[in-house]
GROMACS .gro file of C-alpha atoms in nm:
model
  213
    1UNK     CA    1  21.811  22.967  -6.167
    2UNK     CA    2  21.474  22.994  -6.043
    3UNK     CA    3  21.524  23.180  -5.693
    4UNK     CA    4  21.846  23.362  -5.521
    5UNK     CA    5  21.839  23.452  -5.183
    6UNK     CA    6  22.185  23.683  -5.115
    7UNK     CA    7  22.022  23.844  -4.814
    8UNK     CA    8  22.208  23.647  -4.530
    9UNK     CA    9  22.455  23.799  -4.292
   10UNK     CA   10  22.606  23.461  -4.202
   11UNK     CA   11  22.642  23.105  -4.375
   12UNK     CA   12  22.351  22.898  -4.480
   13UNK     CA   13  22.362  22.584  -4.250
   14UNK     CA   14  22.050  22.361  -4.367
   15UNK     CA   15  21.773  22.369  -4.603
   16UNK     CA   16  21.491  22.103  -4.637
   17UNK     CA   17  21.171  22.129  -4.874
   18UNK     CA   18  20.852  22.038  -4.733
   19UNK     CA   19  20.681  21.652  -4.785
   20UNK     CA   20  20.396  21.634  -5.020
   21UNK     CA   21  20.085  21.504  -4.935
   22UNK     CA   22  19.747  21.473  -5.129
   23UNK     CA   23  19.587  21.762  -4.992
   24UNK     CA   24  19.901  21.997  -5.008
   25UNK     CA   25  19.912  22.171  -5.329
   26UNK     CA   26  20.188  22.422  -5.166
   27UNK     CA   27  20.533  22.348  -5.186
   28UNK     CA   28  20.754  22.573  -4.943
   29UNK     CA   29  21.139  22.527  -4.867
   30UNK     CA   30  21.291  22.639  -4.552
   31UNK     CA   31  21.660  22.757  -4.414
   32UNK     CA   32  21.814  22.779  -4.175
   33UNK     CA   33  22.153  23.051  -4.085
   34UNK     CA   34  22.414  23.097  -3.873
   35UNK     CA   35  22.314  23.442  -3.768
   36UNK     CA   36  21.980  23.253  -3.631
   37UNK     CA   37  21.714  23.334  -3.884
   38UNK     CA   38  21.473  23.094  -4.016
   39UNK     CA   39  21.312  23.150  -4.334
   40UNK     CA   40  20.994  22.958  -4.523
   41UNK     CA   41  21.011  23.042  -4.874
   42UNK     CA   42  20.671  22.983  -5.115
   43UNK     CA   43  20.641  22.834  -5.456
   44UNK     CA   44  20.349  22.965  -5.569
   45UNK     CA   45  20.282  23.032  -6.007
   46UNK     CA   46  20.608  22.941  -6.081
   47UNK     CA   47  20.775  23.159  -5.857
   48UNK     CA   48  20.972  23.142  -5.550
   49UNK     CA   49  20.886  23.384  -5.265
   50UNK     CA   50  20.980  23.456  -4.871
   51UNK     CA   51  20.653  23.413  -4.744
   52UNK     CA   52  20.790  23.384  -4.348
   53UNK     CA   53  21.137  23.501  -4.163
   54UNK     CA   54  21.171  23.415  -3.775
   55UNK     CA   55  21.491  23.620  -3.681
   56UNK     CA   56  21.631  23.501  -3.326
   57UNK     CA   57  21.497  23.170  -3.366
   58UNK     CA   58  21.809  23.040  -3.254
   59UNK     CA   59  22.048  23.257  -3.059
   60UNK     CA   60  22.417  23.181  -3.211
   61UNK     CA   61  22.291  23.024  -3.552
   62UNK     CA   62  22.021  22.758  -3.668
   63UNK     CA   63  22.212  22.415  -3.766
   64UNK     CA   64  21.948  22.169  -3.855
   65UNK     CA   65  21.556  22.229  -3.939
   66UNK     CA   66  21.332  21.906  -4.040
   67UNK     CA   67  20.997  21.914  -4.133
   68UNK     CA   68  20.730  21.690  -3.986
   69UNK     CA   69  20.458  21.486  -4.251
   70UNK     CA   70  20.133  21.730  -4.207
   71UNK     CA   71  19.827  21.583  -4.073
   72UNK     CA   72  19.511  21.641  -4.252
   73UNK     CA   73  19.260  21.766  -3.958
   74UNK     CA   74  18.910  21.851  -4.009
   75UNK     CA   75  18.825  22.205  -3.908
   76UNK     CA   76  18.453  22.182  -3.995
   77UNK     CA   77  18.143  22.029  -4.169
   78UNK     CA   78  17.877  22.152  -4.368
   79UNK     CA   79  17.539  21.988  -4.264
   80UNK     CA   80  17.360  22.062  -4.612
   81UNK     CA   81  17.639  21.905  -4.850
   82UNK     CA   82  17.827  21.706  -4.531
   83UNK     CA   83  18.135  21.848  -4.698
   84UNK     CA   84  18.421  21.838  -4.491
   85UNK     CA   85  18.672  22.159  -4.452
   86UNK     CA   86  18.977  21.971  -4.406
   87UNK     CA   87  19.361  22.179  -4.294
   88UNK     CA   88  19.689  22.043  -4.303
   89UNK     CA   89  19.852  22.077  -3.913
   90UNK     CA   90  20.180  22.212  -4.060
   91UNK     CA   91  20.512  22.153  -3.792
   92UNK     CA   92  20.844  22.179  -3.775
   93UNK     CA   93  21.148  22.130  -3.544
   94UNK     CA   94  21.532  22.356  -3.532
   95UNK     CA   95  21.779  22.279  -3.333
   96UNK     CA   96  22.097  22.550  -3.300
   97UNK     CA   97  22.382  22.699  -3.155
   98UNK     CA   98  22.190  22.787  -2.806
   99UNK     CA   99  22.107  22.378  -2.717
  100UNK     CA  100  21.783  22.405  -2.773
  101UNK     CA  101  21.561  22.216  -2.987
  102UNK     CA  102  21.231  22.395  -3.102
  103UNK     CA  103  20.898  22.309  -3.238
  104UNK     CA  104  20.766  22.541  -3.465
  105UNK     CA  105  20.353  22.491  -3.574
  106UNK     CA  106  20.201  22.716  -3.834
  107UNK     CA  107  19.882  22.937  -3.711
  108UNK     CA  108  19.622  22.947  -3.964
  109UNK     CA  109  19.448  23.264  -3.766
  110UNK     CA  110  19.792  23.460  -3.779
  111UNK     CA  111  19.953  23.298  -4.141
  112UNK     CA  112  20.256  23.278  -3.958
  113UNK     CA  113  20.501  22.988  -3.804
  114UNK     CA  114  20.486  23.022  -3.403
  115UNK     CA  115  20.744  22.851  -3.175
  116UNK     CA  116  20.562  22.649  -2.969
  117UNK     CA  117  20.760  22.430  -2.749
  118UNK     CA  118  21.135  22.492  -2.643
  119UNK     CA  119  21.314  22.165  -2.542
  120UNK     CA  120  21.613  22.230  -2.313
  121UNK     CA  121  21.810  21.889  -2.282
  122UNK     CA  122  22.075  21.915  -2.423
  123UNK     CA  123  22.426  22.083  -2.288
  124UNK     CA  124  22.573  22.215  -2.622
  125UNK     CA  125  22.538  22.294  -3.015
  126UNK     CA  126  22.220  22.059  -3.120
  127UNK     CA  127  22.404  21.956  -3.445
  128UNK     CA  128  22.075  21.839  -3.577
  129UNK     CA  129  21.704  21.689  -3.579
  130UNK     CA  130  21.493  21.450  -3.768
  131UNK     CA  131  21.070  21.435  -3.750
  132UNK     CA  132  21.027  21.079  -3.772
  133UNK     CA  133  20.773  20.970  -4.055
  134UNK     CA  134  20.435  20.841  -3.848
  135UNK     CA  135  20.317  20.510  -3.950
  136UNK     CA  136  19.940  20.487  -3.962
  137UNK     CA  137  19.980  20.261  -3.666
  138UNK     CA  138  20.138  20.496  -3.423
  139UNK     CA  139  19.921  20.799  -3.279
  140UNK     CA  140  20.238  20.971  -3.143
  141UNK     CA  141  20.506  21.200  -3.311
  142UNK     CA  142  20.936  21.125  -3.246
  143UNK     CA  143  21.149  21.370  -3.326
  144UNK     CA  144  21.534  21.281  -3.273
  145UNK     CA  145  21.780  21.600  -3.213
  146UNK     CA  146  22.156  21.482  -3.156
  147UNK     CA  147  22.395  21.712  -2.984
  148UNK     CA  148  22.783  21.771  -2.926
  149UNK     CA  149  22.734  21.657  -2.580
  150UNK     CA  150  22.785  21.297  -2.660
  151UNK     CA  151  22.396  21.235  -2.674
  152UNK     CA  152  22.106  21.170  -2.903
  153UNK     CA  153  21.743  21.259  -2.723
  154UNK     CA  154  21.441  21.065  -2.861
  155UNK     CA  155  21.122  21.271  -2.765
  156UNK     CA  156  20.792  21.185  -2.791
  157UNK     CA  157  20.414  21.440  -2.756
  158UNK     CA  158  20.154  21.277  -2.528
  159UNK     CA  159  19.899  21.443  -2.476
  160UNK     CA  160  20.067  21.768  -2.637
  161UNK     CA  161  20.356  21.782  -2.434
  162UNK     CA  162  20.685  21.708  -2.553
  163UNK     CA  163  20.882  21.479  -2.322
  164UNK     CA  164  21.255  21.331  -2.351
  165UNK     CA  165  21.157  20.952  -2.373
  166UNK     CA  166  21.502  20.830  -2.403
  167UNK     CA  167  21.906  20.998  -2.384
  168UNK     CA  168  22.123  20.791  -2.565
  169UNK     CA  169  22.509  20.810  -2.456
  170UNK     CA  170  22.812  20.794  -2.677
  171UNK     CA  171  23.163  20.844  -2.660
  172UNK     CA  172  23.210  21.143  -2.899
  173UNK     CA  173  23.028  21.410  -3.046
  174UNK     CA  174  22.733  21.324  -3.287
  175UNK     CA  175  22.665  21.500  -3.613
  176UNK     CA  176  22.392  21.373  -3.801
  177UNK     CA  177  22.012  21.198  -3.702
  178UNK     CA  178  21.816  21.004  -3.961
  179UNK     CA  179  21.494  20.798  -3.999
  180UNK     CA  180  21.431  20.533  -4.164
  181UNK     CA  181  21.134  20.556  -4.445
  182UNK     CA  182  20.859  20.413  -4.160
  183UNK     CA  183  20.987  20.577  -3.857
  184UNK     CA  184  21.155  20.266  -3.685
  185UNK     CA  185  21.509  20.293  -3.733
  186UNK     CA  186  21.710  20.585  -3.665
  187UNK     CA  187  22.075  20.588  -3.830
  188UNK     CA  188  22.331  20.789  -3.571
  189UNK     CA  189  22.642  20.948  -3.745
  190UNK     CA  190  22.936  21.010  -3.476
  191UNK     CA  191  23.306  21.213  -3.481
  192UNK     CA  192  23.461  20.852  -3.408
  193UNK     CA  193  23.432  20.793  -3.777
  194UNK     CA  194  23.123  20.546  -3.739
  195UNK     CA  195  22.733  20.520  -3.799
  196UNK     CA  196  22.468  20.325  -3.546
  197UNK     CA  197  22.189  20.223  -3.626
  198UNK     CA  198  21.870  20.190  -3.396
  199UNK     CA  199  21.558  20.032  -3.304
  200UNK     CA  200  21.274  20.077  -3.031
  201UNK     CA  201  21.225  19.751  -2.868
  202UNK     CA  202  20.955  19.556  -2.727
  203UNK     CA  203  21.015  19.758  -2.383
  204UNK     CA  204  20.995  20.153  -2.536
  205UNK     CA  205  21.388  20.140  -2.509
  206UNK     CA  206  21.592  20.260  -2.868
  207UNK     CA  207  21.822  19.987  -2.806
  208UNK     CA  208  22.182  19.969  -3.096
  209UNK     CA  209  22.100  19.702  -3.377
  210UNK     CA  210  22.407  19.768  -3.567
  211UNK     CA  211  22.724  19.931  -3.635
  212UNK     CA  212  22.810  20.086  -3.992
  213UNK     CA  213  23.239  20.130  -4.013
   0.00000   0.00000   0.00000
């Protein structure tokens, strides 16, 4: 056992490790719990540490977290050796008990993870959320939250605003989001004992290309 954690007043309702990427030599593992905290735990020499706990991040419990890929982003450049100081734009998005799905970023000036957008779509438990993996081709990110309402929300940032691009309607409850490895399909898991799967068409519109019995 390399880390134990038995300071949680409620069950432990999702963990997810964070993606590598070239320049990310830190690899952290978050959780989410039913009593609503959020924490980031650290590898760092070998050893596991909590390096981050949001409590009341999600008002009745946190049910799904999901990491988005981090961006490399150039901070600033050094005109003797034109060395670039390059930081990784770390994100996140929860989803809980309360309906709301949240984006978390991480503030280099503070070392902390900040909620910074609270989207309020759906009408009951966000079961969960999936940061879609950005192809180099797209410039936008898609996060997917699906809800006990009967609805999965595709939303999209433009122009740093989060906006609800698309509600998808079904006839039960839905459990579980996931992408596909580039970002273009999403698999839907419902309570009717089925999986859809879907695409984005030509016209921006997710539109059902399959369904998994």
């Amino acid at each position: 056992k390399e880390m134990v954690d038995t300071n949680y007043s409620s069950s432990v309702n999702t963990v997810e490790f964070s993606p590598s990427t070239p320049t990310n030599n830190t690899l952290e593992l978050i959780a989410g719990c039913g009593d609503g905290t959020i924490k980031v735990y650290t590898l760092h020499n070998k050893k596991w540490s909590i390096s981050h706990i949001k409590k009341d991040a999600h008002p009745g419990g946190v049910n799904a977290i999901s990491w988005a890929t981090p961006l490399s982003i150039v901070t600033s450049v050094n005109d003797d050796s034109k060395k670039q100081s390059v930081r990784e734009y770390k994100r996140f998005v929860s989803g809980g008990c309360d309906n709301i799905v949240r984006i978390w970023r991480f503030e280099y000036q503070t070392n902390e993870y900040h909620p910074v957008t609270a989207l309020s779509r759906h009408g009951d438990w966000v079961r969960d959320v999936a940061w879609a993996p950005i192809p180099s081709s797209t410039s936008h990110s898609v996060v997917a939250s699906c809800s006990e309402d009967k609805t999965v929300i595709i939303w999209k940032e433009s122009n740093k605003k989060w906006v609800p691009a698309q509600t998808i309607h079904f006839d039960g409850k839905v459990w579980s989001v996931s992408w596909s490895e580039l970002g273009n399909i999403l698999a839907v898991a419902l309570g009717a004992n089925s999986v859809q799967l879907y695409k984005e068409g030509n016209d921006g519109q997710w539109q059902n290309i399959s369904n998994v019995d």
